Short mmCIF file of C-alpha atoms in Angstrom, two decimals:
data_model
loop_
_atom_site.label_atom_id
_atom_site.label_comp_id
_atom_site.label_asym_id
_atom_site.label_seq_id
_atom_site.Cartn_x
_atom_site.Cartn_y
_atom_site.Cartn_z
CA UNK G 102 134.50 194.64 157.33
CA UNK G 103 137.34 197.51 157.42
CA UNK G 104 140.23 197.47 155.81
CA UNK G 105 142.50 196.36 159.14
CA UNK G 106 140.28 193.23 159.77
CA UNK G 107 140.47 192.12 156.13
CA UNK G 108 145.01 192.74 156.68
CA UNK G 109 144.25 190.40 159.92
CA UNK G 110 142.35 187.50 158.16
CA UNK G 111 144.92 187.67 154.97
CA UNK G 112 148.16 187.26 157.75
CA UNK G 113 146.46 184.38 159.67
CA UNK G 114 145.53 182.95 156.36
CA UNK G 115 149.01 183.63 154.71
CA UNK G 116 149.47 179.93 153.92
CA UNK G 117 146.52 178.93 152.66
CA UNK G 118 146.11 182.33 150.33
CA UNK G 119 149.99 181.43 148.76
CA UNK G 120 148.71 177.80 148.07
CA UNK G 121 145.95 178.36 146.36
CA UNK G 122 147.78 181.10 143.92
CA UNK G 123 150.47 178.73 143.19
CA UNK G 124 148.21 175.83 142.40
CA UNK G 125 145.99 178.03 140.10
CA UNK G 126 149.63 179.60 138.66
CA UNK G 127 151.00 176.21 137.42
CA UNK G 128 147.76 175.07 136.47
CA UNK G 129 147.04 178.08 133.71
CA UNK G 130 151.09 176.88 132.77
CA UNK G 131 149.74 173.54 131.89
CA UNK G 132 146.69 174.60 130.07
CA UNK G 133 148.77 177.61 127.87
CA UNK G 134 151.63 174.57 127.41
CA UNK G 135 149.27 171.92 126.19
CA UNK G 136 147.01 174.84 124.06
CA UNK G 137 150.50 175.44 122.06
CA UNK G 138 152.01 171.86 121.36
CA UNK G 139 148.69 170.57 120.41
CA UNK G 140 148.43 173.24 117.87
CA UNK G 141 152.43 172.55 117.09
CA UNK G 142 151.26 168.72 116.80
CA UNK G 143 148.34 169.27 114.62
CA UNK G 144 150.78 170.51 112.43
CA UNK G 145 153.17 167.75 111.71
CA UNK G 146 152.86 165.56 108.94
CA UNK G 147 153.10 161.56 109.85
CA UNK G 148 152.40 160.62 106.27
CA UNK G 149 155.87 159.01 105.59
CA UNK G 150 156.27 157.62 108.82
CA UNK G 151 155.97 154.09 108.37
CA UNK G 152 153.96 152.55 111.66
CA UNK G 153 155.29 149.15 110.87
CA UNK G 154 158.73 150.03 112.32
CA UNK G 155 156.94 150.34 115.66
CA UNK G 156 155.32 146.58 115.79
CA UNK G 157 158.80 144.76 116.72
CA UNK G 158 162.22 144.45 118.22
CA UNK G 159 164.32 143.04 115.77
CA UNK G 160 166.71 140.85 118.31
CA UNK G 161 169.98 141.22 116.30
CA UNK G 162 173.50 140.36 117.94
CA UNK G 163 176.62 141.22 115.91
CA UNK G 164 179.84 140.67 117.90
CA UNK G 165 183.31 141.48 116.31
CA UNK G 166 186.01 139.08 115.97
CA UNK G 167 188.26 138.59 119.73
CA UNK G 168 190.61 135.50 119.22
CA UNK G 169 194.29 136.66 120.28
CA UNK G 170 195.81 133.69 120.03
CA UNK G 171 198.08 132.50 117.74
CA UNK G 172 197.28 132.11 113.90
CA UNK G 173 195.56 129.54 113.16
CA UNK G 174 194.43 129.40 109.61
CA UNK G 175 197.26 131.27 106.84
CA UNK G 176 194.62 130.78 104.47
CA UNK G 177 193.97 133.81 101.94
CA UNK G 178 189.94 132.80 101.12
CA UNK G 179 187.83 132.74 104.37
CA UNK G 180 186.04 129.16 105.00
CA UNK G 181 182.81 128.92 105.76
CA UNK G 182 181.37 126.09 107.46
CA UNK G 183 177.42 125.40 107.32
CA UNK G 184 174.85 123.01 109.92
CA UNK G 185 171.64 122.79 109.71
CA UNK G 186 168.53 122.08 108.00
CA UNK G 187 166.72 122.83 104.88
CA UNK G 188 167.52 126.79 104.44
CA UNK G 189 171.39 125.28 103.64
CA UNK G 190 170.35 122.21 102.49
CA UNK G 191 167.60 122.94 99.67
CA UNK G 192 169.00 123.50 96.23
CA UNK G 193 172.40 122.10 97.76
CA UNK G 194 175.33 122.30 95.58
CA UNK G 195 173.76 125.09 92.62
CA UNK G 196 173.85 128.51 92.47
CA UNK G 197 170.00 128.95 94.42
CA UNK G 198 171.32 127.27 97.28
CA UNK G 199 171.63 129.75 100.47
CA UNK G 200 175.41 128.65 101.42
CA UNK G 201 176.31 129.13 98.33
CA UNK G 202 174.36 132.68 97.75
CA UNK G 203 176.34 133.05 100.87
CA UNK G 204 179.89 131.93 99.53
CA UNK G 205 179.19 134.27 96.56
CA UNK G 206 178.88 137.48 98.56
CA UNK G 207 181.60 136.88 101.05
CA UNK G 208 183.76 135.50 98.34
CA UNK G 209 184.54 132.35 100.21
CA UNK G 210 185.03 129.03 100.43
CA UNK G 211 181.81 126.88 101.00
CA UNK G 212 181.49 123.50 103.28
CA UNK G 213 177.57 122.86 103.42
CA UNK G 214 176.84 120.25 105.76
CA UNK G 215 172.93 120.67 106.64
CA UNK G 216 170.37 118.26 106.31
CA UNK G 217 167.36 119.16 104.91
CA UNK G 218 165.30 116.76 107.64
CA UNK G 219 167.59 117.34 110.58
CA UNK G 220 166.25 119.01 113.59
CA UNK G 221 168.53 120.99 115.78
CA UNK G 222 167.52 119.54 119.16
CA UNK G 223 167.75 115.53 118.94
CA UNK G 224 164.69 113.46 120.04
CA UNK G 225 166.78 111.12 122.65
CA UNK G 226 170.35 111.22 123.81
CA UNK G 227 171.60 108.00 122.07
CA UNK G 228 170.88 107.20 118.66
CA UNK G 229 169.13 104.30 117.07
CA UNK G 230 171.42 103.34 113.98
CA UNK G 231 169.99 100.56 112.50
CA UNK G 232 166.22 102.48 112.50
CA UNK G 233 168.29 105.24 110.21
CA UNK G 234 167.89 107.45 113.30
CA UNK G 235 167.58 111.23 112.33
CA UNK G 236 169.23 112.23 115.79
CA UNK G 237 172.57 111.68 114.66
CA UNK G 238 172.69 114.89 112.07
CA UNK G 239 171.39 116.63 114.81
CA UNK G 240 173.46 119.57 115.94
CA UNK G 241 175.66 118.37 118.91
CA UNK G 242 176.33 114.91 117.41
CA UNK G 243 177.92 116.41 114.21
CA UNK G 244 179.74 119.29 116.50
CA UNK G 245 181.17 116.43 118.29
CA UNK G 246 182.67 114.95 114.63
CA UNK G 247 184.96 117.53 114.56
CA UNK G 248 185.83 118.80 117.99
CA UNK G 249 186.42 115.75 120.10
CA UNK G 250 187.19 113.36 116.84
CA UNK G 251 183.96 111.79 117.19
CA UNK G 252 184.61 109.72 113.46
CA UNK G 253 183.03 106.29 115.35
CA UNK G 254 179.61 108.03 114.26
CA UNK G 255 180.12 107.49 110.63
CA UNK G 256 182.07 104.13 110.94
CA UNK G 257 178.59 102.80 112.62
CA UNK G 258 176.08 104.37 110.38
CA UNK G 259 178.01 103.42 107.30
CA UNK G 260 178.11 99.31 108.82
CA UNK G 261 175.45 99.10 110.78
CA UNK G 262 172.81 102.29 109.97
CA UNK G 263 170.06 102.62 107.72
CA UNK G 264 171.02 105.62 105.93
CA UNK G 265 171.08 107.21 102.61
CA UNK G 266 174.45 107.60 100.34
CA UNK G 267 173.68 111.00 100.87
CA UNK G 268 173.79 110.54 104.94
CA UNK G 269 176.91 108.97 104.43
CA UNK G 270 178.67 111.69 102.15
CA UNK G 271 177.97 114.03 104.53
CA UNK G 272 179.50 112.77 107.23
CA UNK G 273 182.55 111.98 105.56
CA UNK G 274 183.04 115.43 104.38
CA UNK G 275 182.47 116.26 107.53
CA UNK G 276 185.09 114.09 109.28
CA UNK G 277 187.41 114.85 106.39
CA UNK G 278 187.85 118.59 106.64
CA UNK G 279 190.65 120.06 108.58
CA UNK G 280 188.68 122.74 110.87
CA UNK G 281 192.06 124.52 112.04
CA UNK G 282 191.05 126.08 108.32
CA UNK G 283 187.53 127.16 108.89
CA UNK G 284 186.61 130.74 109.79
CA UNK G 285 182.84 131.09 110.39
CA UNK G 286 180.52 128.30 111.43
CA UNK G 287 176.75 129.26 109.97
CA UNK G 288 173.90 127.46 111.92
CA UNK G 289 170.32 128.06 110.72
CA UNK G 290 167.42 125.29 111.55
CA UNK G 291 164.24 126.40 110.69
CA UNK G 292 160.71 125.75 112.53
CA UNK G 293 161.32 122.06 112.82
CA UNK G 294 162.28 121.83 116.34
CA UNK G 295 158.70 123.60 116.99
CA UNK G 296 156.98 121.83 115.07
CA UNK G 297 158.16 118.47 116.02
CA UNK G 298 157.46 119.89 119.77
CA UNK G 299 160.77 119.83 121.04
CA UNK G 300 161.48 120.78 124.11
CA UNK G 301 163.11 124.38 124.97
CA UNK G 302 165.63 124.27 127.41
CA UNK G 303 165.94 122.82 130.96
CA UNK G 304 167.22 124.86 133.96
CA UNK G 305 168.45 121.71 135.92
CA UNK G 306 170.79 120.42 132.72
CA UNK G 307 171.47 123.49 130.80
CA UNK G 308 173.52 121.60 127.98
CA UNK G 309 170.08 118.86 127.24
CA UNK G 310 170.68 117.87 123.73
CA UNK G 311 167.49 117.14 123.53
CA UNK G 312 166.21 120.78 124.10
CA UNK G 313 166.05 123.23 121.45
CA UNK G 314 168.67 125.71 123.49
CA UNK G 315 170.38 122.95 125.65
CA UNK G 316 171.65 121.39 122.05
CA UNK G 317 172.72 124.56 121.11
CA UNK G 318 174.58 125.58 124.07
CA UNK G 319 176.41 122.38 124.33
CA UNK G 320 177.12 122.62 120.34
CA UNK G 321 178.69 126.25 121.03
CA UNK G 322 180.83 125.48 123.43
CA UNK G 323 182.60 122.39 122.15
CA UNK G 324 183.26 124.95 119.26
CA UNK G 325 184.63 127.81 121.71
CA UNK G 326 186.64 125.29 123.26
CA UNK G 327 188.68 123.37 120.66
CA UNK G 328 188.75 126.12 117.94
CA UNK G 329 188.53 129.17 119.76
CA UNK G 330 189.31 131.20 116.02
CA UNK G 331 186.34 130.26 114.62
CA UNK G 332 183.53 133.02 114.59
CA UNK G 333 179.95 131.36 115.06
CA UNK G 334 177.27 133.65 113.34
CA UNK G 335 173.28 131.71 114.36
CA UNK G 336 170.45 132.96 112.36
CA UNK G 337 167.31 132.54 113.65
CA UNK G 338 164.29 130.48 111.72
CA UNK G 339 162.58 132.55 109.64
CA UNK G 340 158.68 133.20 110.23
CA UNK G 341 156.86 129.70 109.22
CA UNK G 342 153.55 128.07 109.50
CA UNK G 343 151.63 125.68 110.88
CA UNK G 344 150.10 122.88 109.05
CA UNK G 345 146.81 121.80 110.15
CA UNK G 346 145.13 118.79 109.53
CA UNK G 347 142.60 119.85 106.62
CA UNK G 348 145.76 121.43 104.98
CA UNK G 349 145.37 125.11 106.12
CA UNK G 350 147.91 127.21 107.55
CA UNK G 351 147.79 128.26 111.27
CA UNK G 352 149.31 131.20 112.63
CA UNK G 353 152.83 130.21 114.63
CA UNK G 354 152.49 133.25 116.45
CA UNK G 355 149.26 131.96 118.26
CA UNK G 356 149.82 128.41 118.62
CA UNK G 357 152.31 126.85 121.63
CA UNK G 358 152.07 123.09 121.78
CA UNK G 359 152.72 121.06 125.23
CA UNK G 360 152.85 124.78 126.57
CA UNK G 361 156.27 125.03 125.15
CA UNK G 362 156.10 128.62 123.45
CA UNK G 363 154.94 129.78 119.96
CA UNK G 364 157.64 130.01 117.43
CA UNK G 365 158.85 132.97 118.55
CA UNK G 366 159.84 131.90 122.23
CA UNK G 367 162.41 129.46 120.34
CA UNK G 368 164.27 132.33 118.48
CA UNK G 369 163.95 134.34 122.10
CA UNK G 370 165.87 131.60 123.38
CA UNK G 371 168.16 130.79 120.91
CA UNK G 372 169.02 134.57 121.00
CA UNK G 373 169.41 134.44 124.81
CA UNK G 374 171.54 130.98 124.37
CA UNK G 375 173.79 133.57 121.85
CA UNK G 376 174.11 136.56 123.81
CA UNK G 377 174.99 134.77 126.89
CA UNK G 378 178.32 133.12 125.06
CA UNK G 379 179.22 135.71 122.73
CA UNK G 380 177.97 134.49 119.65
CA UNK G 381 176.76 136.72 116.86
CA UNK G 382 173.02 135.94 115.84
CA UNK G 383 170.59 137.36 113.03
CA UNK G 384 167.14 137.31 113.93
CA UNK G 385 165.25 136.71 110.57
CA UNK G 386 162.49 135.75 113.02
CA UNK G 387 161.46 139.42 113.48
CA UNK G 388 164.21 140.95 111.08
CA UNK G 389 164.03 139.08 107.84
CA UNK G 390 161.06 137.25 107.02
CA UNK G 391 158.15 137.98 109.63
CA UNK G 392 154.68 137.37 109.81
CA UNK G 393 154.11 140.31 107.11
CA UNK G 394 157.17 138.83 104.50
CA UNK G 395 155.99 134.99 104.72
CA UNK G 396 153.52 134.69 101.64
CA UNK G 397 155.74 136.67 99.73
CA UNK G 398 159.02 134.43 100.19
CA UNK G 399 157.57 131.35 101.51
CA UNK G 400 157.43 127.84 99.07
CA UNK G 401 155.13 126.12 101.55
CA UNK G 402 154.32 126.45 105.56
CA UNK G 403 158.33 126.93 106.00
CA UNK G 404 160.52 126.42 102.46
CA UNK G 405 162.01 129.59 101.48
CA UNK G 406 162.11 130.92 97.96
CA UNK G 407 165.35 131.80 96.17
CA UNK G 408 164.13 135.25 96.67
CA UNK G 409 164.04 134.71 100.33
CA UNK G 410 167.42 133.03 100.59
CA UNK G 411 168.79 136.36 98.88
CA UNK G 412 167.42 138.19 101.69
CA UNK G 413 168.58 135.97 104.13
CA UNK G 414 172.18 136.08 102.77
CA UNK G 415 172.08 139.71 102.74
CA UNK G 416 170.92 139.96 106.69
CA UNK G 417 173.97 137.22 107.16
CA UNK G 418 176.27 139.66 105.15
CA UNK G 419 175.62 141.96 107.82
CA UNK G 420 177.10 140.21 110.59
CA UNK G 421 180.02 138.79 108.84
CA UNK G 422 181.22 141.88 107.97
CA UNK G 423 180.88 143.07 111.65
CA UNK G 424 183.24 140.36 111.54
CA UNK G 425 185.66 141.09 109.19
CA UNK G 426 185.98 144.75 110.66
CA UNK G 427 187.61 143.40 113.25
CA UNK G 428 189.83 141.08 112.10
CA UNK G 429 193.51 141.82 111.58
#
């Protein structure tokens, strides 16, 4: 072949000859690019890198304070108003108790009305007095104490109820105490609501009371409606177990019963519930005392240990003073 033939196949073959250059041109780019950060790679030391961080999303919400209206509490010492079950109630009234831990580190003044058997979500919509009916310390029933002067409540469990002196005291605090004065509302329930297989929320009646998010929701907004000052801080349960019945402890993570979630689709929804109104929430869920932190601060399947409490006053800390940086 002379030289003038090969010139004539190269020009009819322009196209094809340019492709093939270019395709073997960026492919030696990649091989000389991968040859150097591999070696570059190899060279980096992961030792202190702690993996762990990697596993999870902590689901943390901190929102600062927005009310504009006019003053509402002249008060010097913040009040701090706490619901819910047995990470308030244990150890209620001494210095282990978590509201108070709380009250120590915020320097404020402490109203702790959880009850350590409560459950957040309430089992039916009216309540069953004379059977000492647990529903009526649920959530929504005591919100509704204080915002729409619900005091009939403890005039019919104190004359016709089955309940405790205890039951009692608490709801007369509880009717008693001014809440024009109260700064932050603190809600924590632990696993109970999953455990006693109540139901998540409904899509058709988004305010349910007898759903797990629906009791919440409705509980928020009576707040956000008749004391608009008050800052609501949720924390999430923390990390619990379940009991089985030869005593052993099952993994909440894995179990879902009714096909209702595992424990962590209730503090996915509470934290939806909060985000959606504006409410600050501490995931101790993921963030406090997970899966890894449970034997160490855990009492039982879902009791927390002083120990524990410290850490979950700390994480609380956290979003009050979000709080306070915002408040004039």
């Amino acid at each position: 072949m002379n030289f003038s033939k090969l010139i004539s196949i190269l020009r009819k073959n322009i196209i094809h000859v340019a492709f093939f250059l270019l395709f073997f041109l960026i492919l030696g780019i990649i091989v000389v690019r991968l040859h150097v950060w591999n070696n570059s790679a190899s060279s980096v030391d992961l030792s202190d890198v702690d993996s762990s961080a990697f596993d999870r999303e902590v689901l943390d919400y901190f929102t600062p304070y927005t009310y504009d209206g006019d003053p509402v509490n002249d008060q010097d010492e913040t009040v701090i108003a706490f619901f819910g079950n047995s990470p308030f109630a244990d150890d209620a009234g001494t210095d282990d108790c978590l509201a108070e831990i709380i009250g120590d580190l915020a320097d404020a003044t402490v109203y702790n009305f959880a009850v350590a058997d409560s459950t957040l979500a309430c089992e039916d919509t009216e309540i069953d007095y004379e059977n000492g009916d647990r529903d009526l310390f649920g959530l929504y029933w005591l919100t509704t104490i204080y915002t729409v002067d619900n005091d009939v409540l403890l005039d019919y469990a104190r004359d016709y109820g089955d309940y405790s002196v205890e039951d009692i005291a608490t709801l007369s605090m509880l009717c008693n105490l001014d809440f024009t004065e109260v700064d932050v509302i603190a809600i924590m329930y632990d696993l109970s609501d999953y455990l006693a297989v109540r139901k998540m929320y409904s899509y058709e009646e988004t305010t349910d009371i007898t759903r797990f998010a629906g009791a919440l929701k409705a509980s928020i907004e009576l707040i956000q409606t008749y004391y608009p000052h008050i800052q609501i801080i949720v924390m999430s349960p923390t990390y619990g177990y379940v009991v089985a019945e030869d005593g052993s402890y099952q993994d909440s993570a894995q179990i879902s019963f009714d096909d209702e979630g595992t424990l962590g689709s209730y503090v996915q929804y509470e934290a939806d519930i909060c985000y959606s109104m504006f409410v600050s929430f501490v995931d101790n869920y993921y963030g406090t005392i997970s899966v890894e932190e449970a034997d160490e601060y855990l009492l039982d399947n879902k009791h927390i240990s002083v120990e524990g409490r410290r850490l979950l006053a700390e994480r609380f800390m956290e979003a009050y003073e979000y709080y306070l940086k915002y408040r004039t």
